[in-house]
């Protein structure tokens, strides 16, 4: 296992700037009820279908980050992360899909919600148009916030929680290693940026953090397109 020293100058500052937003995410009704095991199944079903759609876009954005990585290690890291998003986490979704009777046709016929569509397109637009350090900053909140939320829920969830498979995935050692690697990669990318690029990195981190909140809030409210 690769040793990581924890958040560096950029990531530590980015997290501190968004600490209030994280606390809002941690304590929002969706995550509070998920931890208690009382989250309504239809709300989690909405979430898991949209999350499966999201991960396809997230995997594409990670692949674009791999193409922009400045060194071979970065290419390998981001390519592996894209594979992880598509293969490993899809296996987690597959278990819930079987439990809820969601087949391929139902999944394919379910459109992306406004929150999911916005988040996916934000990440893809950033991955296409922005330099590598800004792309890293936009991708980092999905890793880091899920890790922190997963750990928090794991610490207070009962063993018979119906969402235990989800909790165990994001509180697990493998995911923790991937998150630490992503934090380290983002801090390395921030080392030689200009002041303007650093400001764009912070904007990207904050924007993705907001979209994390919107994604969970949308699932809780079963939000759909108004027209």
Short mmCIF file of C-alpha atoms in Angstrom, two decimals:
data_model
loop_
_atom_site.label_atom_id
_atom_site.label_comp_id
_atom_site.label_asym_id
_atom_site.label_seq_id
_atom_site.Cartn_x
_atom_site.Cartn_y
_atom_site.Cartn_z
CA UNK A 1 0.00 0.00 0.00
CA UNK A 2 1.28 3.47 -0.89
CA UNK A 3 1.74 5.78 2.06
CA UNK A 4 -0.04 9.15 1.89
CA UNK A 5 0.67 12.03 4.23
CA UNK A 6 -2.84 13.49 4.24
CA UNK A 7 -4.20 16.73 2.80
CA UNK A 8 -1.59 19.13 1.44
CA UNK A 9 -1.68 22.91 1.05
CA UNK A 10 -4.31 23.09 -1.68
CA UNK A 11 -6.62 20.30 -0.57
CA UNK A 12 -6.48 21.33 3.07
CA UNK A 13 -7.45 24.88 2.15
CA UNK A 14 -10.18 23.72 -0.22
CA UNK A 15 -11.72 21.49 2.44
CA UNK A 16 -11.58 24.27 5.04
CA UNK A 17 -13.31 26.68 2.65
CA UNK A 18 -16.10 24.16 2.16
CA UNK A 19 -16.35 22.82 5.72
CA UNK A 20 -19.79 24.35 6.26
CA UNK A 21 -21.03 22.83 3.01
CA UNK A 22 -19.70 19.41 4.08
CA UNK A 23 -21.46 19.65 7.44
CA UNK A 24 -24.68 20.50 5.59
CA UNK A 25 -24.19 17.39 3.43
CA UNK A 26 -23.33 15.17 6.40
CA UNK A 27 -26.43 16.16 8.33
CA UNK A 28 -28.92 16.53 5.46
CA UNK A 29 -32.07 14.38 5.71
CA UNK A 30 -30.98 11.85 3.07
CA UNK A 31 -27.74 10.95 4.87
CA UNK A 32 -29.20 11.22 8.38
CA UNK A 33 -31.98 8.78 7.48
CA UNK A 34 -29.59 6.52 5.55
CA UNK A 35 -27.44 6.25 8.69
CA UNK A 36 -30.51 5.48 10.80
CA UNK A 37 -31.73 2.89 8.29
CA UNK A 38 -35.03 4.75 8.01
CA UNK A 39 -34.53 6.23 4.54
CA UNK A 40 -37.52 5.33 2.40
CA UNK A 41 -36.71 2.72 -0.21
CA UNK A 42 -38.18 4.79 -3.04
CA UNK A 43 -35.78 7.60 -2.17
CA UNK A 44 -32.77 5.29 -2.12
CA UNK A 45 -34.00 3.66 -5.33
CA UNK A 46 -34.13 7.07 -7.00
CA UNK A 47 -30.61 7.78 -5.73
CA UNK A 48 -29.05 4.47 -6.79
CA UNK A 49 -30.43 4.67 -10.35
CA UNK A 50 -29.22 8.22 -10.78
CA UNK A 51 -25.86 7.36 -9.21
CA UNK A 52 -25.39 4.56 -11.74
CA UNK A 53 -26.03 7.07 -14.54
CA UNK A 54 -23.68 9.56 -12.88
CA UNK A 55 -20.84 7.06 -12.64
CA UNK A 56 -20.78 6.59 -16.41
CA UNK A 57 -20.16 10.32 -16.82
CA UNK A 58 -17.75 10.36 -13.89
CA UNK A 59 -15.79 7.52 -15.51
CA UNK A 60 -15.57 9.48 -18.75
CA UNK A 61 -14.32 12.56 -16.89
CA UNK A 62 -11.68 10.45 -15.13
CA UNK A 63 -10.60 9.05 -18.50
CA UNK A 64 -10.20 12.58 -19.85
CA UNK A 65 -8.14 13.44 -16.76
CA UNK A 66 -5.94 10.43 -17.51
CA UNK A 67 -5.36 11.75 -21.03
CA UNK A 68 -4.28 15.13 -19.59
CA UNK A 69 -2.10 13.72 -16.81
CA UNK A 70 1.46 15.04 -17.09
CA UNK A 71 3.22 11.77 -16.23
CA UNK A 72 2.75 8.00 -16.64
CA UNK A 73 1.83 7.47 -12.99
CA UNK A 74 -1.05 9.92 -13.38
CA UNK A 75 -2.25 8.19 -16.53
CA UNK A 76 -2.32 4.87 -14.68
CA UNK A 77 -4.00 6.34 -11.58
CA UNK A 78 -6.83 8.08 -13.39
CA UNK A 79 -7.38 5.24 -15.85
CA UNK A 80 -7.66 2.83 -12.92
CA UNK A 81 -10.07 5.21 -11.16
CA UNK A 82 -12.25 5.29 -14.28
CA UNK A 83 -12.32 1.50 -14.32
CA UNK A 84 -13.16 1.44 -10.61
CA UNK A 85 -16.07 3.82 -11.14
CA UNK A 86 -17.55 1.75 -13.94
CA UNK A 87 -16.82 -1.81 -12.80
CA UNK A 88 -16.54 -1.96 -9.01
CA UNK A 89 -19.19 0.56 -8.02
CA UNK A 90 -21.54 -0.74 -10.71
CA UNK A 91 -21.35 -4.10 -8.95
CA UNK A 92 -22.60 -2.37 -5.80
CA UNK A 93 -25.48 -0.86 -7.75
CA UNK A 94 -26.20 -4.21 -9.37
CA UNK A 95 -26.97 -5.76 -6.00
CA UNK A 96 -29.52 -3.09 -5.19
CA UNK A 97 -30.92 -3.26 -8.73
CA UNK A 98 -31.61 -6.98 -8.24
CA UNK A 99 -33.21 -6.34 -4.87
CA UNK A 100 -35.46 -3.64 -6.33
CA UNK A 101 -36.25 -5.44 -9.58
CA UNK A 102 -34.58 -2.80 -11.77
CA UNK A 103 -33.67 -4.38 -15.09
CA UNK A 104 -31.51 -2.96 -17.92
CA UNK A 105 -34.54 -1.68 -19.80
CA UNK A 106 -35.88 0.19 -16.76
CA UNK A 107 -32.49 1.71 -16.07
CA UNK A 108 -31.96 2.78 -19.68
CA UNK A 109 -35.45 4.29 -19.83
CA UNK A 110 -34.91 6.40 -16.69
CA UNK A 111 -33.70 9.86 -17.70
CA UNK A 112 -31.07 11.76 -15.80
CA UNK A 113 -32.61 14.19 -13.32
CA UNK A 114 -31.69 17.89 -13.49
CA UNK A 115 -29.18 17.46 -10.64
CA UNK A 116 -27.52 14.42 -12.18
CA UNK A 117 -27.49 15.94 -15.66
CA UNK A 118 -25.98 19.17 -14.33
CA UNK A 119 -23.27 17.38 -12.34
CA UNK A 120 -22.27 15.05 -15.17
CA UNK A 121 -22.14 17.83 -17.73
CA UNK A 122 -20.20 20.10 -15.38
CA UNK A 123 -17.53 17.44 -14.88
CA UNK A 124 -17.32 16.61 -18.59
CA UNK A 125 -17.13 20.26 -19.63
CA UNK A 126 -14.41 20.87 -17.04
CA UNK A 127 -12.49 17.76 -18.11
CA UNK A 128 -12.59 18.85 -21.75
CA UNK A 129 -11.93 22.56 -21.36
CA UNK A 130 -9.80 23.07 -18.25
CA UNK A 131 -6.15 22.24 -17.54
CA UNK A 132 -5.29 19.13 -15.54
CA UNK A 133 -5.05 20.81 -12.08
CA UNK A 134 -8.56 22.27 -12.41
CA UNK A 135 -9.92 18.91 -13.57
CA UNK A 136 -8.42 17.27 -10.48
CA UNK A 137 -10.06 19.85 -8.21
CA UNK A 138 -13.45 19.25 -9.83
CA UNK A 139 -13.18 15.47 -9.45
CA UNK A 140 -11.88 15.45 -5.87
CA UNK A 141 -15.10 16.26 -3.93
CA UNK A 142 -16.88 13.15 -5.21
CA UNK A 143 -14.08 11.01 -3.79
CA UNK A 144 -13.47 12.90 -0.58
CA UNK A 145 -17.03 13.75 0.46
CA UNK A 146 -18.19 10.17 -0.10
CA UNK A 147 -15.31 8.95 2.07
CA UNK A 148 -16.15 11.34 4.90
CA UNK A 149 -19.90 10.66 4.69
CA UNK A 150 -19.26 6.92 4.49
CA UNK A 151 -17.04 6.99 7.59
CA UNK A 152 -19.54 9.11 9.50
CA UNK A 153 -22.46 6.85 8.66
CA UNK A 154 -20.45 3.70 9.35
CA UNK A 155 -19.67 4.97 12.85
CA UNK A 156 -23.36 5.33 13.76
CA UNK A 157 -25.20 2.79 11.58
CA UNK A 158 -26.66 -0.37 13.09
CA UNK A 159 -25.47 -3.76 11.73
CA UNK A 160 -28.93 -4.54 10.32
CA UNK A 161 -29.09 -1.28 8.35
CA UNK A 162 -30.74 -2.12 4.98
CA UNK A 163 -28.14 0.01 3.20
CA UNK A 164 -25.17 -1.74 4.80
CA UNK A 165 -23.59 -2.69 1.44
CA UNK A 166 -23.45 0.99 0.44
CA UNK A 167 -22.07 2.01 3.83
CA UNK A 168 -19.37 -0.64 3.85
CA UNK A 169 -18.20 0.27 0.35
CA UNK A 170 -17.54 3.92 1.09
CA UNK A 171 -16.13 3.30 4.57
CA UNK A 172 -13.82 0.56 3.29
CA UNK A 173 -10.02 0.49 3.13
CA UNK A 174 -9.87 0.21 -0.68
CA UNK A 175 -11.92 3.35 -1.16
CA UNK A 176 -9.90 5.16 1.52
CA UNK A 177 -6.72 4.38 -0.43
CA UNK A 178 -8.23 5.70 -3.66
CA UNK A 179 -9.32 8.91 -1.92
CA UNK A 180 -5.89 9.48 -0.37
CA UNK A 181 -4.29 8.98 -3.79
CA UNK A 182 -6.69 11.50 -5.36
CA UNK A 183 -5.98 14.09 -2.65
CA UNK A 184 -2.24 13.62 -3.18
CA UNK A 185 -2.57 13.89 -6.96
CA UNK A 186 -4.56 17.11 -6.66
CA UNK A 187 -2.00 18.64 -4.31
CA UNK A 188 0.84 17.69 -6.68
CA UNK A 189 -1.05 19.26 -9.58
CA UNK A 190 -1.47 22.48 -7.55
CA UNK A 191 2.22 22.90 -6.78
CA UNK A 192 3.21 24.93 -9.85
CA UNK A 193 -0.05 26.62 -10.88
CA UNK A 194 -0.48 30.33 -11.32
CA UNK A 195 -2.61 32.33 -8.92
CA UNK A 196 -5.35 32.42 -11.53
CA UNK A 197 -5.32 28.65 -12.01
CA UNK A 198 -5.37 28.12 -8.25
CA UNK A 199 -8.46 30.31 -8.01
CA UNK A 200 -10.09 28.23 -10.76
CA UNK A 201 -9.18 25.08 -8.83
CA UNK A 202 -10.94 26.41 -5.75
CA UNK A 203 -13.97 27.40 -7.79
CA UNK A 204 -14.12 23.89 -9.31
CA UNK A 205 -13.84 22.22 -5.90
CA UNK A 206 -16.60 24.41 -4.47
CA UNK A 207 -18.86 23.94 -7.48
CA UNK A 208 -18.54 20.14 -7.32
CA UNK A 209 -19.23 20.24 -3.57
CA UNK A 210 -22.45 22.15 -4.22
CA UNK A 211 -23.43 19.59 -6.84
CA UNK A 212 -22.82 16.77 -4.37
CA UNK A 213 -25.40 18.37 -2.08
CA UNK A 214 -27.81 18.88 -4.98
CA UNK A 215 -27.52 15.24 -6.01
CA UNK A 216 -28.53 13.87 -2.60
CA UNK A 217 -31.17 16.54 -2.06
CA UNK A 218 -32.66 15.76 -5.47
CA UNK A 219 -32.95 12.07 -4.58
CA UNK A 220 -34.63 12.88 -1.27
CA UNK A 221 -37.21 15.10 -2.97
CA UNK A 222 -37.57 12.84 -6.04
CA UNK A 223 -36.88 15.93 -8.11
CA UNK A 224 -37.60 15.71 -11.84
CA UNK A 225 -37.69 18.02 -14.81
CA UNK A 226 -40.55 20.55 -14.46
CA UNK A 227 -41.35 20.37 -18.19
#
